[in-house]
Amino acid sequence: MRSFAVYIAWAASLLTIANASTLTPPVLPLIVRNPYLSAWLANARDVPWSKWPIFYTGQSIGLSVLAHVPATNTVYPLLGRPQDSLGSSGDGYNVSFCQYLGAQYDASTTNLSYSIPSAHAGGADVELILSFLSPITPTSTLRQAIPAGYVTVYVKGDFDLDIYIDLNGQWVSGNRGSDIVWSLQETNFEDAKHLKTWQVKKKDEEVFVEYNDFAEWGALHFTGPADAHHEAGTSGVLRQRFSKTGHLHNTVDNAFRGIMDEEPVFAFSKRFNLSSNSTFGSSNASKEDSALFTISHLQNPVTQYASARGLTQMRPLWMSYFSSPTALITYHYLDFNSASALAANYSLQLSRDAYVSGSSNYADIVSLSARQVLGATSFSGTPDNPILFLKEISSNGNCQTVDVIFPAFPFFLYTNPRWLAYLLEPLIEHMLSGQYPNMYTMHDLGTHFPNMTGHADGNDEYMPVEECGDMLIMGLALVNSLLHGDGRNAQSLWSAEGGVPRLSHDLDADTEDESVSPFALPTRLETRDGVFGLDDQFGGKVVGASQAKKWLSKSYKLWKQWTSYLVEYSLEPHNQLCTDDFAGWLALQTNLALKGIIGIKAMSELAGIVGETADAKHYRNISEVYVKKWEKMGMSRDGGRAKLAYDWYGSWTTLYSLYADALLCFHPSSDYSKPRPDDVQHDGQQLLQPSVSRSINDSANFIPDHIYTTQSRWYTTVMQKYGLPLDSRHLYTKTDWEFQAAAVASRATRTEILDRVAKWLNETNTDLPFTDLHETEGEGAFPGPNFYARPVVGSHFAFLTLERACQGRGAGAFGYDV
């Protein structure tokens, strides 16, 4: 097993990254990997022992940590509320509370820092950090597909300290009355002797069943080091025993029972011998140490999916690489160093790019959003045909919702576009197989996750223009991401790394094996810089165009079918829902119509890629005619703003569909060139940028430039305390659309929106993971419905994605000041 000295060195570098975070959101991610492995720090502005950690719904889950100082027989609660089992003091121990130094976070990590009082007068405190790592690894789909996270305890000081950590059965069922069973396993691999793993699951699992959004099938695996003590038993008994002695008894209570029936917990304790050969009170005598734990939630199958071959129980992607759960858990534990390094690479680059693009506030916002996006997804399929399933968290639980993937997709374009392809694939396969009867795109693959049984009756939620426009826009954005030249010009820096894809020897759609996706993972995962398990390149000069053609050719009839629907119905949309369905049905929606028209324009580009030149010309001409008519109907009579609907004359709307126009490179004309993120260095000071003059040739633009500048100016006149309202009907906002609108506004408008969202994040009284729907006045509360933990916060990456689009020129028209 690797030396823990490596982990200690990693802690120092990790803290350098995470210390950059300055915003104080109400909830922070701890272990967030998929819809069923989702643990959050509640009440994150208070001390971590004020509340239990929560599932994303707000329901408490058992995760507690205690520190024990043997020299004083004092125990300190660090996380959760284990003190409820202890009282103020007990037989042989004292309960006290240490100094909490606060939380820091980056895209993959949340660190909670503490100072444990010295055991000796005049001595130095022990520094302790609880570090929660859910690694985002855009160069390694293998690692991203592992439903597990890391908990590391780092300590530095000169007196001995014991640590206790336990989990309970709430991780495996939403019903506190469920009966559970458990066991302890030890590994016997050559490089991993005697790692200890608790396995906990429901006594009677119910596959594909949820209870309060928790999965009622699958097993929790909680792994600790070989030198840790272990014990399973009643929560109060174990916590009191540890508080008295500083260790557990290496025994297992096998009286299986209900989750809260004499609450069984599954615990580890670990002694840190920091005082050996040292002089108390001497800072030079401080020692460092750490202990690593992992938490995973493994399911097989993960979903049921109405694929082309019929209703199929889908295995997790990790099963293609590991022979057993034990093999996976052991690999994951031993891979900490590599996973940490890959995650740090992503977090550092993201922070740097976001700072240059916006500010330190923007860096914090996207860092906070990243784990939340992926926390709604679950990797499945095989390396030949990977699939990424998505749950519409909190709003209604739909599966693979098109208009939820759409606001999430800026994150995927920036991070790894191949994951966007894996999100779209199950929708395309299902509709291509003829299981969906309507001529427009389906809204979702199933009413409630994980049951992706489709809508054979066609009675899914009615958003026809919305979903067709979304699919066409995402389709072209994905194709464009394949066509980069070199890494500098790639839509995602990480997707350009690696060797040429394995299908490059023959990407002719007529001869290639149709059972293998053009976006298949490599047969043999790559090793680079000593790190195994990496993806190959996505697209590029050699194979990008061929990959795009193969992908589009197979499903071309669908793209054309959806476009035909838009030709007939998008210019003047009849009464229907858009993605903001909570706002109700409405006819002639201005923003919705524009999205459909941009979708038609996107199809003209897609047709050209597969050589359908007549279709390309046809759809291009229609879109150009439509956009002129749209401007006359959709803009106010004085030309000062876009209306909510053509016939709502006193109204206004956030025209966020402009973002798609710019992202797809339909708005190219400007001599402005913003510094690229990789051209600019920063040292923590506010970035100063010069004023910029613009020279616009509107003939090259699909949507006239004055529409953008008009909207940008209008937004400043309707801005509220906590941001830009969605439209004139209410004072609530949607942060996903707010960021898309800001990305194509002036620098001043963009900065104002960003600063107000940051203010809201610091002050809101919402108490669940990052909501995308909140009031812009009052206390920034939930307006009802209450949205939280949704993947749509992927649109917070809108600035970054646009700046890398169009060979790095996508944001070129939006560097002006006013």
GROMACS .gro file of N, CA, C and O in nm, residues 548-643:
model
  384
  548ALA      N    1  -1.798   1.281  -3.643
  548ALA     CA    2  -1.921   1.360  -3.653
  548ALA      C    3  -2.013   1.306  -3.762
  548ALA      O    4  -2.135   1.293  -3.742
  549LYS      N    5  -1.955   1.274  -3.876
  549LYS     CA    6  -2.036   1.225  -3.987
  549LYS      C    7  -2.099   1.091  -3.954
  549LYS      O    8  -2.217   1.066  -3.982
  550LYS      N    9  -2.021   1.002  -3.894
  550LYS     CA   10  -2.076   0.871  -3.858
  550LYS      C   11  -2.191   0.885  -3.759
  550LYS      O   12  -2.295   0.820  -3.772
  551TRP      N   13  -2.172   0.969  -3.658
  551TRP     CA   14  -2.274   0.987  -3.555
  551TRP      C   15  -2.402   1.045  -3.614
  551TRP      O   16  -2.512   0.997  -3.587
  552LEU      N   17  -2.388   1.147  -3.697
  552LEU     CA   18  -2.505   1.212  -3.754
  552LEU      C   19  -2.575   1.125  -3.857
  552LEU      O   20  -2.700   1.124  -3.865
  553SER      N   21  -2.499   1.054  -3.937
  553SER     CA   22  -2.559   0.975  -4.045
  553SER      C   23  -2.654   0.869  -3.992
  553SER      O   24  -2.761   0.845  -4.049
  554LYS      N   25  -2.618   0.809  -3.883
  554LYS     CA   26  -2.701   0.702  -3.827
  554LYS      C   27  -2.837   0.752  -3.783
  554LYS      O   28  -2.938   0.680  -3.794
  555SER      N   29  -2.844   0.875  -3.736
  555SER     CA   30  -2.970   0.928  -3.682
  555SER      C   31  -3.021   1.049  -3.761
  555SER      O   32  -3.105   1.124  -3.712
  556TYR      N   33  -2.975   1.066  -3.885
  556TYR     CA   34  -3.007   1.187  -3.960
  556TYR      C   35  -3.157   1.208  -3.975
  556TYR      O   36  -3.207   1.320  -3.969
  557LYS      N   37  -3.230   1.099  -3.993
  557LYS     CA   38  -3.374   1.114  -4.014
  557LYS      C   39  -3.442   1.178  -3.893
  557LYS      O   40  -3.542   1.249  -3.908
  558LEU      N   41  -3.389   1.153  -3.772
  558LEU     CA   42  -3.446   1.216  -3.653
  558LEU      C   43  -3.420   1.365  -3.652
  558LEU      O   44  -3.511   1.445  -3.625
  559TRP      N   45  -3.296   1.404  -3.679
  559TRP     CA   46  -3.262   1.546  -3.680
  559TRP      C   47  -3.349   1.621  -3.782
  559TRP      O   48  -3.398   1.731  -3.755
  560LYS      N   49  -3.369   1.559  -3.897
  560LYS     CA   50  -3.450   1.622  -4.001
  560LYS      C   51  -3.598   1.626  -3.960
  560LYS      O   52  -3.667   1.725  -3.986
  561GLN      N   53  -3.644   1.523  -3.896
  561GLN     CA   54  -3.783   1.518  -3.850
  561GLN      C   55  -3.810   1.630  -3.749
  561GLN      O   56  -3.912   1.699  -3.756
  562TRP      N   57  -3.718   1.647  -3.654
  562TRP     CA   58  -3.737   1.751  -3.553
  562TRP      C   59  -3.732   1.890  -3.616
  562TRP      O   60  -3.807   1.980  -3.577
  563THR      N   61  -3.644   1.905  -3.714
  563THR     CA   62  -3.634   2.036  -3.780
  563THR      C   63  -3.761   2.067  -3.859
  563THR      O   64  -3.808   2.182  -3.861
  564SER      N   65  -3.816   1.967  -3.923
  564SER     CA   66  -3.941   1.988  -3.996
  564SER      C   67  -4.051   2.035  -3.902
  564SER      O   68  -4.134   2.121  -3.939
  565TYR      N   69  -4.052   1.982  -3.781
  565TYR     CA   70  -4.151   2.027  -3.684
  565TYR      C   71  -4.129   2.175  -3.651
  565TYR      O   72  -4.225   2.254  -3.644
  566LEU      N   73  -4.004   2.214  -3.635
  566LEU     CA   74  -3.974   2.353  -3.603
  566LEU      C   75  -4.008   2.447  -3.718
  566LEU      O   76  -4.053   2.560  -3.696
  567VAL      N   77  -3.985   2.401  -3.839
  567VAL     CA   78  -4.022   2.484  -3.955
  567VAL      C   79  -4.170   2.518  -3.951
  567VAL      O   80  -4.211   2.630  -3.979
  568GLU      N   81  -4.251   2.421  -3.911
  568GLU     CA   82  -4.396   2.442  -3.909
  568GLU      C   83  -4.443   2.519  -3.786
  568GLU      O   84  -4.537   2.598  -3.794
  569TYR      N   85  -4.376   2.500  -3.673
  569TYR     CA   86  -4.437   2.547  -3.548
  569TYR      C   87  -4.352   2.642  -3.463
  569TYR      O   88  -4.401   2.690  -3.361
  570SER      N   89  -4.229   2.673  -3.502
  570SER     CA   90  -4.145   2.752  -3.411
  570SER      C   91  -4.161   2.902  -3.425
  570SER      O   92  -4.146   2.976  -3.327
  571LEU      N   93  -4.190   2.952  -3.542
  571LEU     CA   94  -4.196   3.097  -3.560
  571LEU      C   95  -4.307   3.160  -3.475
  571LEU      O   96  -4.286   3.265  -3.413
  572GLU      N   97  -4.421   3.096  -3.471
  572GLU     CA   98  -4.532   3.144  -3.388
  572GLU      C   99  -4.581   3.027  -3.302
  572GLU      O  100  -4.682   2.964  -3.332
  573PRO      N  101  -4.511   3.000  -3.194
  573PRO     CA  102  -4.543   2.880  -3.113
  573PRO      C  103  -4.683   2.889  -3.053
  573PRO      O  104  -4.720   2.992  -2.995
  574HIS      N  105  -4.759   2.782  -3.067
  574HIS     CA  106  -4.893   2.782  -3.008
  574HIS      C  107  -4.881   2.763  -2.857
  574HIS      O  108  -4.771   2.751  -2.802
  575ASN      N  109  -4.992   2.761  -2.788
  575ASN     CA  110  -4.994   2.753  -2.642
  575ASN      C  111  -4.928   2.624  -2.595
  575ASN      O  112  -4.973   2.514  -2.628
  576GLN      N  113  -4.820   2.638  -2.519
  576GLN     CA  114  -4.742   2.521  -2.475
  576GLN      C  115  -4.649   2.562  -2.363
  576GLN      O  116  -4.637   2.680  -2.327
  577LEU      N  117  -4.582   2.465  -2.307
  577LEU     CA  118  -4.482   2.490  -2.204
  577LEU      C  119  -4.346   2.511  -2.267
  577LEU      O  120  -4.317   2.459  -2.375
  578CYS      N  121  -4.262   2.587  -2.199
  578CYS     CA  122  -4.119   2.588  -2.229
  578CYS      C  123  -4.049   2.525  -2.111
  578CYS      O  124  -4.112   2.473  -2.019
  579THR      N  125  -3.919   2.529  -2.110
  579THR     CA  126  -3.844   2.466  -2.001
  579THR      C  127  -3.883   2.522  -1.865
  579THR      O  128  -3.876   2.451  -1.764
  580ASP      N  129  -3.925   2.646  -1.859
  580ASP     CA  130  -3.968   2.708  -1.734
  580ASP      C  131  -4.115   2.674  -1.710
  580ASP      O  132  -4.202   2.761  -1.700
  581ASP      N  133  -4.142   2.545  -1.699
  581ASP     CA  134  -4.280   2.498  -1.694
  581ASP      C  135  -4.354   2.543  -1.570
  581ASP      O  136  -4.478   2.551  -1.570
  582PHE      N  137  -4.281   2.574  -1.463
  582PHE     CA  138  -4.343   2.623  -1.341
  582PHE      C  139  -4.414   2.757  -1.364
  582PHE      O  140  -4.501   2.795  -1.285
  583ALA      N  141  -4.376   2.828  -1.469
  583ALA     CA  142  -4.438   2.957  -1.499
  583ALA      C  143  -4.568   2.942  -1.577
  583ALA      O  144  -4.642   3.039  -1.595
  584GLY      N  145  -4.598   2.821  -1.626
  584GLY     CA  146  -4.725   2.795  -1.691
  584GLY      C  147  -4.719   2.799  -1.843
  584GLY      O  148  -4.618   2.832  -1.904
  585TRP      N  149  -4.832   2.762  -1.903
  585TRP     CA  150  -4.847   2.759  -2.048
  585TRP      C  151  -4.857   2.902  -2.102
  585TRP      O  152  -4.912   2.991  -2.039
  586LEU      N  153  -4.807   2.920  -2.224
  586LEU     CA  154  -4.814   3.052  -2.288
  586LEU      C  155  -4.791   3.036  -2.437
  586LEU      O  156  -4.703   2.960  -2.480
  587ALA      N  157  -4.870   3.107  -2.515
  587ALA     CA  158  -4.854   3.108  -2.660
  587ALA      C  159  -4.759   3.220  -2.702
  587ALA      O  160  -4.741   3.319  -2.630
  588LEU      N  161  -4.698   3.206  -2.817
  588LEU     CA  162  -4.618   3.308  -2.883
  588LEU      C  163  -4.501   3.357  -2.796
  588LEU      O  164  -4.467   3.475  -2.794
  589GLN      N  165  -4.436   3.264  -2.727
  589GLN     CA  166  -4.324   3.300  -2.640
  589GLN      C  167  -4.204   3.344  -2.724
  589GLN      O  168  -4.156   3.268  -2.810
  590THR      N  169  -4.155   3.461  -2.697
  590THR     CA  170  -4.047   3.520  -2.777
  590THR      C  171  -3.918   3.440  -2.767
  590THR      O  172  -3.854   3.409  -2.869
  591ASN      N  173  -3.877   3.409  -2.646
  591ASN     CA  174  -3.751   3.337  -2.628
  591ASN      C  175  -3.761   3.195  -2.684
  591ASN      O  176  -3.666   3.143  -2.742
  592LEU      N  177  -3.877   3.132  -2.666
  592LEU     CA  178  -3.897   2.996  -2.716
  592LEU      C  179  -3.891   2.994  -2.868
  592LEU      O  180  -3.829   2.906  -2.928
  593ALA      N  181  -3.955   3.091  -2.932
  593ALA     CA  182  -3.951   3.098  -3.078
  593ALA      C  183  -3.808   3.114  -3.128
  593ALA      O  184  -3.767   3.050  -3.226
  594LEU      N  185  -3.731   3.198  -3.062
  594LEU     CA  186  -3.593   3.219  -3.104
  594LEU      C  187  -3.512   3.090  -3.092
  594LEU      O  188  -3.431   3.058  -3.179
  595LYS      N  189  -3.536   3.015  -2.985
  595LYS     CA  190  -3.465   2.888  -2.971
  595LYS      C  191  -3.496   2.795  -3.088
  595LYS      O  192  -3.406   2.730  -3.143
  596GLY      N  193  -3.622   2.786  -3.125
  596GLY     CA  194  -3.660   2.701  -3.238
  596GLY      C  195  -3.595   2.745  -3.368
  596GLY      O  196  -3.550   2.662  -3.448
  597ILE      N  197  -3.588   2.875  -3.390
  597ILE     CA  198  -3.528   2.928  -3.513
  597ILE      C  199  -3.378   2.899  -3.516
  597ILE      O  200  -3.323   2.861  -3.620
  598ILE      N  201  -3.312   2.913  -3.402
  598ILE     CA  202  -3.170   2.879  -3.394
  598ILE      C  203  -3.152   2.729  -3.419
  598ILE      O  204  -3.054   2.686  -3.482
  599GLY      N  205  -3.248   2.648  -3.373
  599GLY     CA  206  -3.243   2.505  -3.401
  599GLY      C  207  -3.247   2.476  -3.550
  599GLY      O  208  -3.176   2.387  -3.599
  600ILE      N  209  -3.331   2.547  -3.624
  600ILE     CA  210  -3.337   2.530  -3.770
  600ILE      C  211  -3.203   2.568  -3.833
  600ILE      O  212  -3.151   2.498  -3.921
  601LYS      N  213  -3.148   2.678  -3.788
  601LYS     CA  214  -3.017   2.721  -3.837
  601LYS      C  215  -2.911   2.615  -3.806
  601LYS      O  216  -2.825   2.584  -3.889
  602ALA      N  217  -2.918   2.557  -3.686
  602ALA     CA  218  -2.822   2.451  -3.649
  602ALA      C  219  -2.834   2.333  -3.744
  602ALA      O  220  -2.733   2.273  -3.784
  603MET      N  221  -2.956   2.299  -3.783
  603MET     CA  222  -2.976   2.186  -3.874
  603MET      C  223  -2.913   2.213  -4.010
  603MET      O  224  -2.864   2.119  -4.075
  604SER      N  225  -2.911   2.336  -4.052
  604SER     CA  226  -2.846   2.365  -4.180
  604SER      C  227  -2.697   2.330  -4.174
  604SER      O  228  -2.639   2.283  -4.272
  605GLU      N  229  -2.635   2.350  -4.059
  605GLU     CA  230  -2.495   2.314  -4.042
  605GLU      C  231  -2.478   2.163  -4.033
  605GLU      O  232  -2.386   2.106  -4.092
  606LEU      N  233  -2.566   2.096  -3.958
  606LEU     CA  234  -2.558   1.950  -3.946
  606LEU      C  235  -2.575   1.883  -4.082
  606LEU      O  236  -2.505   1.786  -4.114
  607ALA      N  237  -2.669   1.933  -4.162
  607ALA     CA  238  -2.691   1.876  -4.295
  607ALA      C  239  -2.567   1.890  -4.382
  607ALA      O  240  -2.530   1.798  -4.457
  608GLY      N  241  -2.501   2.003  -4.372
  608GLY     CA  242  -2.380   2.023  -4.450
  608GLY      C  243  -2.270   1.926  -4.413
  608GLY      O  244  -2.194   1.881  -4.500
  609ILE      N  245  -2.261   1.891  -4.287
  609ILE     CA  246  -2.155   1.801  -4.241
  609ILE      C  247  -2.171   1.662  -4.301
  609ILE      O  248  -2.071   1.595  -4.332
  610VAL      N  249  -2.294   1.616  -4.319
  610VAL     CA  250  -2.315   1.483  -4.377
  610VAL      C  251  -2.335   1.489  -4.528
  610VAL      O  252  -2.372   1.389  -4.590
  611GLY      N  253  -2.312   1.605  -4.588
  611GLY     CA  254  -2.318   1.616  -4.733
  611GLY      C  255  -2.456   1.637  -4.791
  611GLY      O  256  -2.475   1.625  -4.913
  612GLU      N  257  -2.554   1.667  -4.708
  612GLU     CA  258  -2.691   1.693  -4.757
  612GLU      C  259  -2.702   1.841  -4.791
  612GLU      O  260  -2.763   1.920  -4.719
  613THR      N  261  -2.644   1.879  -4.902
  613THR     CA  262  -2.632   2.021  -4.936
  613THR      C  263  -2.767   2.086  -4.963
  613THR      O  264  -2.787   2.204  -4.931
  614ALA      N  265  -2.859   2.013  -5.023
  614ALA     CA  266  -2.992   2.071  -5.050
  614ALA      C  267  -3.064   2.101  -4.919
  614ALA      O  268  -3.125   2.208  -4.904
  615ASP      N  269  -3.057   2.008  -4.823
  615ASP     CA  270  -3.117   2.033  -4.692
  615ASP      C  271  -3.051   2.151  -4.624
  615ASP      O  272  -3.117   2.236  -4.562
  616ALA      N  273  -2.920   2.158  -4.634
  616ALA     CA  274  -2.846   2.266  -4.570
  616ALA      C  275  -2.893   2.402  -4.621
  616ALA      O  276  -2.919   2.495  -4.543
  617LYS      N  277  -2.906   2.413  -4.751
  617LYS     CA  278  -2.949   2.539  -4.811
  617LYS      C  279  -3.094   2.571  -4.773
  617LYS      O  280  -3.128   2.685  -4.739
  618HIS      N  281  -3.177   2.469  -4.774
  618HIS     CA  282  -3.319   2.486  -4.743
  618HIS      C  283  -3.339   2.540  -4.602
  618HIS      O  284  -3.410   2.640  -4.581
  619TYR      N  285  -3.276   2.475  -4.506
  619TYR     CA  286  -3.296   2.516  -4.367
  619TYR      C  287  -3.226   2.648  -4.335
  619TYR      O  288  -3.275   2.727  -4.252
  620ARG      N  289  -3.116   2.675  -4.402
  620ARG     CA  290  -3.050   2.804  -4.382
  620ARG      C  291  -3.139   2.918  -4.431
  620ARG      O  292  -3.156   3.020  -4.362
  621ASN      N  293  -3.199   2.900  -4.547
  621ASN     CA  294  -3.287   3.005  -4.600
  621ASN      C  295  -3.407   3.028  -4.509
  621ASN      O  296  -3.446   3.143  -4.483
  622ILE      N  297  -3.467   2.921  -4.463
  622ILE     CA  298  -3.584   2.935  -4.374
  622ILE      C  299  -3.546   3.007  -4.247
  622ILE      O  300  -3.616   3.099  -4.201
  623SER      N  301  -3.435   2.968  -4.186
  623SER     CA  302  -3.395   3.031  -4.060
  623SER      C  303  -3.367   3.180  -4.079
  623SER      O  304  -3.401   3.261  -3.991
  624GLU      N  305  -3.309   3.217  -4.192
  624GLU     CA  306  -3.279   3.358  -4.215
  624GLU      C  307  -3.405   3.440  -4.237
  624GLU      O  308  -3.414   3.555  -4.192
  625VAL      N  309  -3.504   3.382  -4.301
  625VAL     CA  310  -3.633   3.450  -4.316
  625VAL      C  311  -3.703   3.462  -4.181
  625VAL      O  312  -3.754   3.568  -4.143
  626TYR      N  313  -3.701   3.352  -4.106
  626TYR     CA  314  -3.771   3.350  -3.977
  626TYR      C  315  -3.712   3.450  -3.878
  626TYR      O  316  -3.785   3.514  -3.801
  627VAL      N  317  -3.581   3.463  -3.874
  627VAL     CA  318  -3.522   3.548  -3.771
  627VAL      C  319  -3.557   3.695  -3.795
  627VAL      O  320  -3.572   3.773  -3.699
  628LYS      N  321  -3.574   3.733  -3.919
  628LYS     CA  322  -3.617   3.871  -3.949
  628LYS      C  323  -3.761   3.893  -3.903
  628LYS      O  324  -3.795   3.997  -3.845
  629LYS      N  325  -3.846   3.796  -3.929
  629LYS     CA  326  -3.985   3.807  -3.884
  629LYS      C  327  -3.992   3.804  -3.731
  629LYS      O  328  -4.073   3.876  -3.670
  630TRP      N  329  -3.909   3.722  -3.671
  630TRP     CA  330  -3.907   3.713  -3.525
  630TRP      C  331  -3.875   3.849  -3.463
  630TRP      O  332  -3.939   3.889  -3.364
  631GLU      N  333  -3.778   3.920  -3.519
  631GLU     CA  334  -3.741   4.048  -3.460
  631GLU      C  335  -3.858   4.146  -3.463
  631GLU      O  336  -3.883   4.218  -3.365
  632LYS      N  337  -3.932   4.146  -3.571
  632LYS     CA  338  -4.046   4.237  -3.581
  632LYS      C  339  -4.155   4.203  -3.480
  632LYS      O  340  -4.220   4.291  -3.423
  633MET      N  341  -4.175   4.075  -3.454
  633MET     CA  342  -4.282   4.033  -3.362
  633MET      C  343  -4.236   4.030  -3.217
  633MET      O  344  -4.317   4.055  -3.127
  634GLY      N  345  -4.108   4.001  -3.193
  634GLY     CA  346  -4.063   3.975  -3.057
  634GLY      C  347  -4.007   4.093  -2.983
  634GLY      O  348  -4.006   4.092  -2.859
  635MET      N  349  -3.959   4.194  -3.052
  635MET     CA  350  -3.904   4.311  -2.984
  635MET      C  351  -4.014   4.415  -2.960
  635MET      O  352  -4.111   4.424  -3.035
  636SER      N  353  -3.998   4.491  -2.856
  636SER     CA  354  -4.097   4.594  -2.823
  636SER      C  355  -4.103   4.699  -2.933
  636SER      O  356  -4.011   4.712  -3.014
  637ARG      N  357  -4.212   4.774  -2.934
  637ARG     CA  358  -4.232   4.872  -3.041
  637ARG      C  359  -4.123   4.978  -3.044
  637ARG      O  360  -4.089   5.030  -3.150
  638ASP      N  361  -4.069   5.011  -2.925
  638ASP     CA  362  -3.962   5.112  -2.922
  638ASP      C  363  -3.824   5.050  -2.942
  638ASP      O  364  -3.722   5.120  -2.941
  639GLY      N  365  -3.821   4.919  -2.961
  639GLY     CA  366  -3.695   4.851  -2.985
  639GLY      C  367  -3.607   4.838  -2.863
  639GLY      O  368  -3.490   4.800  -2.874
  640GLY      N  369  -3.661   4.863  -2.744
  640GLY     CA  370  -3.578   4.868  -2.624
  640GLY      C  371  -3.564   4.739  -2.547
  640GLY      O  372  -3.487   4.734  -2.451
  641ARG      N  373  -3.637   4.633  -2.588
  641ARG     CA  374  -3.629   4.508  -2.514
  641ARG      C  375  -3.704   4.400  -2.591
  641ARG      O  376  -3.786   4.431  -2.680
  642ALA      N  377  -3.680   4.276  -2.555
  642ALA     CA  378  -3.761   4.166  -2.606
  642ALA      C  379  -3.882   4.147  -2.515
  642ALA      O  380  -3.871   4.158  -2.392
  643LYS      N  381  -3.996   4.119  -2.575
  643LYS     CA  382  -4.119   4.094  -2.499
  643LYS      C  383  -4.122   3.949  -2.452
  643LYS      O  384  -4.061   3.862  -2.513
   0.00000   0.00000   0.00000
